[in-house]
Coordinates of C-alpha atoms in Angstrom, one line a residue:
M1 CA 94.3 122.8 113.0
N2 CA 93.9 126.3 111.4
Q3 CA 97.5 127.1 110.7
P4 CA 97.7 130.3 108.7
L5 CA 101.2 129.5 107.3
A6 CA 100.1 126.1 105.9
Y7 CA 98.1 125.6 102.7
I8 CA 95.1 123.2 103.1
H9 CA 92.9 122.6 100.1
P10 CA 89.2 123.3 101.0
E11 CA 88.2 119.9 99.7
A12 CA 90.6 118.0 102.0
I13 CA 88.8 116.0 104.7
I14 CA 90.7 116.5 107.9
A15 CA 89.5 115.6 111.4
Q16 CA 89.0 118.4 113.9
N17 CA 91.9 117.6 116.2
V18 CA 94.6 117.2 113.5
V19 CA 97.6 119.4 114.0
V20 CA 99.1 120.9 110.9
E21 CA 102.4 122.8 111.4
P22 CA 103.6 125.8 109.3
F23 CA 104.6 125.6 105.6
T24 CA 102.9 122.3 105.0
T25 CA 100.8 121.7 101.8
I26 CA 97.7 119.5 101.8
D27 CA 96.1 118.9 98.4
K28 CA 92.5 118.0 97.5
D29 CA 91.4 114.4 97.7
V30 CA 93.2 113.9 101.0
E31 CA 91.8 112.3 104.2
I32 CA 93.5 112.6 107.6
G33 CA 92.2 110.9 110.7
E34 CA 91.8 112.1 114.3
G35 CA 94.8 112.9 116.4
T36 CA 97.4 113.0 113.6
W37 CA 100.3 115.4 113.7
I38 CA 101.6 116.8 110.4
G39 CA 105.0 118.5 110.9
P40 CA 106.3 121.6 109.1
N41 CA 107.3 121.4 105.4
V42 CA 105.3 118.2 104.7
T43 CA 103.7 117.7 101.3
I44 CA 100.5 115.6 101.2
M45 CA 99.3 115.2 97.7
A46 CA 96.0 114.1 96.1
G47 CA 95.1 110.5 97.0
A48 CA 96.6 110.4 100.5
R49 CA 94.6 108.5 103.1
I50 CA 96.2 108.9 106.5
G51 CA 94.9 107.2 109.6
K52 CA 94.4 108.2 113.2
N53 CA 97.2 109.3 115.6
C54 CA 99.9 109.3 112.9
K55 CA 103.0 111.5 113.1
I56 CA 104.5 112.8 109.9
F57 CA 107.8 114.6 110.2
P58 CA 109.3 117.5 108.1
G59 CA 110.2 116.9 104.5
A60 CA 108.0 113.9 104.0
V61 CA 106.0 113.6 100.8
I62 CA 102.9 111.4 100.8
A63 CA 101.0 110.2 97.7
A64 CA 103.3 111.7 95.0
M65 CA 102.8 110.5 91.5
P66 CA 104.4 107.1 90.9
Q67 CA 107.8 107.0 89.3
D68 CA 106.5 104.6 86.6
L69 CA 106.6 105.5 82.9
K70 CA 103.5 103.4 82.4
F71 CA 101.5 105.5 84.7
A72 CA 98.7 107.2 82.7
G73 CA 97.2 109.5 85.4
E74 CA 94.7 107.0 86.8
R75 CA 93.1 107.9 90.1
T76 CA 95.0 106.0 92.8
T77 CA 95.8 106.3 96.5
A78 CA 98.4 106.0 99.2
H79 CA 97.3 104.7 102.6
I80 CA 99.0 105.2 105.9
G81 CA 97.6 103.1 108.8
D82 CA 96.7 104.3 112.3
N83 CA 99.5 105.1 114.8
T84 CA 102.2 105.0 112.1
V85 CA 105.3 107.3 112.3
I86 CA 106.7 108.7 109.1
R87 CA 110.1 110.3 109.8
E88 CA 111.9 113.1 107.9
C89 CA 112.1 113.1 104.1
V90 CA 110.2 109.8 103.6
T91 CA 108.5 109.5 100.2
V92 CA 105.4 107.2 99.8
N93 CA 104.2 107.2 96.2
R94 CA 100.6 106.3 95.3
G95 CA 99.6 103.3 93.3
T96 CA 99.2 102.5 89.6
I97 CA 96.7 100.5 87.6
D98 CA 98.3 97.4 89.1
K99 CA 96.9 97.7 92.6
L100 CA 95.5 101.2 92.5
K101 CA 97.0 101.9 95.9
T102 CA 100.1 101.8 98.0
V103 CA 99.7 100.7 101.6
V104 CA 101.7 101.3 104.8
G105 CA 100.0 99.5 107.6
A106 CA 99.2 100.4 111.2
N107 CA 101.8 100.9 114.0
C108 CA 104.7 101.1 111.6
L109 CA 107.9 103.1 112.0
I110 CA 109.3 104.4 108.7
M111 CA 112.6 106.1 109.4
A112 CA 114.2 109.0 107.7
Y113 CA 114.8 109.0 103.9
V114 CA 112.9 105.8 103.2
H115 CA 111.3 105.5 99.8
V116 CA 108.2 103.4 99.3
A117 CA 107.3 103.1 95.6
H118 CA 104.0 102.5 93.9
D119 CA 101.8 99.5 94.6
C120 CA 103.8 98.3 97.6
V121 CA 101.9 96.7 100.5
I122 CA 103.6 97.0 103.9
G123 CA 102.0 95.2 106.8
N124 CA 101.3 96.2 110.4
N125 CA 104.0 96.8 113.0
C126 CA 106.8 96.9 110.5
I127 CA 110.1 98.9 111.0
L128 CA 112.0 100.2 108.0
A129 CA 115.2 101.8 109.2
N130 CA 116.9 104.9 107.7
T131 CA 117.3 105.1 103.9
V132 CA 115.6 101.8 103.0
Q133 CA 114.6 101.9 99.4
V134 CA 111.6 99.9 98.4
A135 CA 110.9 99.4 94.7
G136 CA 107.5 99.0 93.2
H137 CA 105.1 96.1 93.9
V138 CA 107.0 94.9 97.0
E139 CA 105.0 93.1 99.7
I140 CA 106.2 93.1 103.3
G141 CA 104.5 91.0 106.0
D142 CA 103.5 92.1 109.5
Y143 CA 106.3 92.7 112.1
A144 CA 109.1 92.6 109.5
I145 CA 112.2 94.7 110.3
I146 CA 114.4 95.9 107.4
G147 CA 117.9 97.2 108.4
G148 CA 119.1 100.7 107.3
S149 CA 120.3 101.4 103.7
S150 CA 118.8 98.1 102.4
S151 CA 117.4 98.1 98.8
I152 CA 114.5 95.9 97.9
H153 CA 114.0 94.8 94.3
Q154 CA 110.6 95.2 92.7
F155 CA 108.1 92.4 93.1
V156 CA 110.0 90.9 96.1
H157 CA 107.9 89.5 99.0
I158 CA 109.2 89.6 102.6
G159 CA 107.4 87.3 105.0
A160 CA 106.0 88.2 108.4
H161 CA 108.4 88.5 111.4
A162 CA 111.5 88.5 109.1
M163 CA 114.5 90.5 110.1
I164 CA 117.0 91.7 107.5
S165 CA 120.4 93.1 108.2
G166 CA 121.4 96.7 107.3
G167 CA 122.9 97.3 103.9
S168 CA 121.3 94.3 102.3
L169 CA 120.5 93.9 98.6
I170 CA 117.2 92.1 98.6
R171 CA 116.8 90.5 95.2
K172 CA 114.8 87.4 96.2
D173 CA 111.9 86.6 98.5
V174 CA 112.6 86.3 102.2
P175 CA 110.3 83.8 103.9
P176 CA 108.5 84.4 107.3
F177 CA 110.2 84.1 110.7
V178 CA 113.8 84.2 109.5
K179 CA 116.9 86.4 109.9
A180 CA 118.7 87.2 106.7
G181 CA 122.1 88.7 106.1
R182 CA 125.4 88.5 104.2
E183 CA 126.0 89.0 100.5
P184 CA 124.4 87.5 98.6
L185 CA 121.5 87.7 101.0
S186 CA 121.1 84.3 102.8
Y187 CA 119.3 82.6 105.6
A188 CA 120.9 83.3 108.9
G189 CA 118.7 81.5 111.4
I190 CA 115.2 82.2 112.6
N191 CA 114.2 85.4 114.3
S192 CA 113.9 83.7 117.7
I193 CA 114.3 86.9 119.8
G194 CA 111.6 88.7 117.9
L195 CA 109.3 85.7 118.0
R196 CA 109.7 85.3 121.7
R197 CA 109.0 89.0 122.3
R198 CA 105.7 88.6 120.3
G199 CA 104.5 85.7 122.4
F200 CA 105.6 82.6 120.5
S201 CA 106.2 79.7 122.8
D202 CA 109.5 77.8 123.0
Q203 CA 107.7 74.8 121.4
K204 CA 106.5 76.9 118.5
I205 CA 109.9 78.4 118.0
A206 CA 111.5 74.9 118.0
E207 CA 109.0 73.8 115.4
I208 CA 109.9 76.7 113.1
Q209 CA 113.6 76.0 113.6
Q210 CA 113.1 72.4 112.6
L211 CA 111.1 73.5 109.5
Y212 CA 114.0 75.7 108.4
R213 CA 116.6 73.0 109.1
L214 CA 114.8 70.8 106.6
L215 CA 114.5 73.7 104.1
F216 CA 117.9 75.2 104.2
L217 CA 120.3 72.8 105.9
S218 CA 119.3 69.4 104.8
G219 CA 120.8 69.5 101.3
L220 CA 117.4 68.9 99.7
N221 CA 116.1 71.1 96.9
N222 CA 113.2 73.3 97.8
N223 CA 110.5 71.0 96.4
A224 CA 111.9 68.0 98.1
A225 CA 112.3 69.9 101.4
L226 CA 108.7 71.1 101.3
D227 CA 107.5 67.5 100.8
Q228 CA 109.7 66.4 103.7
I229 CA 108.3 69.2 105.9
E230 CA 104.7 68.2 105.1
L231 CA 105.6 64.6 105.9
E232 CA 107.4 65.2 109.1
L233 CA 105.8 68.2 110.7
A234 CA 102.1 68.4 111.8
P235 CA 100.0 71.0 110.1
S236 CA 100.0 74.4 111.9
P237 CA 99.4 78.0 110.8
E238 CA 103.2 78.7 110.9
R239 CA 104.1 75.5 108.9
D240 CA 101.4 76.2 106.3
E241 CA 102.4 79.9 106.1
V242 CA 106.0 79.0 105.2
V243 CA 105.1 76.2 102.8
N244 CA 102.6 78.4 101.0
F245 CA 105.0 81.3 100.9
I246 CA 107.8 79.3 99.2
R247 CA 105.5 77.4 96.8
N248 CA 104.0 80.7 95.7
S249 CA 107.3 82.6 95.4
G250 CA 107.5 84.5 92.1
R251 CA 111.2 85.5 92.3
G252 CA 112.5 82.5 94.2
V253 CA 113.6 82.5 97.9
I254 CA 116.9 83.4 99.4
K255 CA 119.4 80.5 99.9
G256 CA 120.7 78.9 103.0
Y257 CA 124.2 80.0 104.0
S258 CA 127.2 78.0 103.1
R259 CA 130.8 78.6 104.0
N260 CA 132.0 78.8 100.4
G261 CA 129.5 81.7 99.8
N262 CA 127.6 79.9 97.1
G263 CA 124.4 79.3 99.2
G264 CA 122.4 76.2 99.4
G265 CA 118.9 74.9 99.6
E266 CA 117.8 75.3 96.0

């Protein structure tokens, strides 16, 4: 770990077998877990909490001060989960008084030039492709995949197992288990391939498909569709996850696709 061409603050807490490459700066109030590799020209600022067996590539900046004019210097953190890969020039800002922390979960792949703003919470096993821009207070569920060059509006929620096409402008919440694409961003079916890869049975996938047919393709508004879902489909973790996600949506959910481009389902 003792790299003479890197600067490591004496108060940083770094496991013995962490590798720190040349020209990297590690500030005070930093914790780095076992087996992590920190590449050259990385900047890890005060408040970083980096897990075990992570890989952080050149040019990344972890735990920089949030880009929020309301930030008043409160002590906040930025967390990177175990086994997560942070590629070149990624920026992960620490939190503000809202959540006091920004979180990127375990087993994630955050590709080059992604920005994760203050108070975001990204789940486990997520993939954010190159140049995805995540504004403040965004929440992204486990196993979500966000295509390259997409931009996510502040306070948006993206459900678990969702897959969003590259170049998307994500202004509204994206519910769990779906694919989303087009402009404006719209429902494009369920993420059946991803669900199958993660062990969902054909019966469970069919149940989720029926749920979204009622929600997006029945012509009912969201409240009526949710009532119909609860009437027709037996309770299950997946059904309840979708119903609760939509009922609790702060920004409203994306619409179902229609050929005239106006969407539907709301």
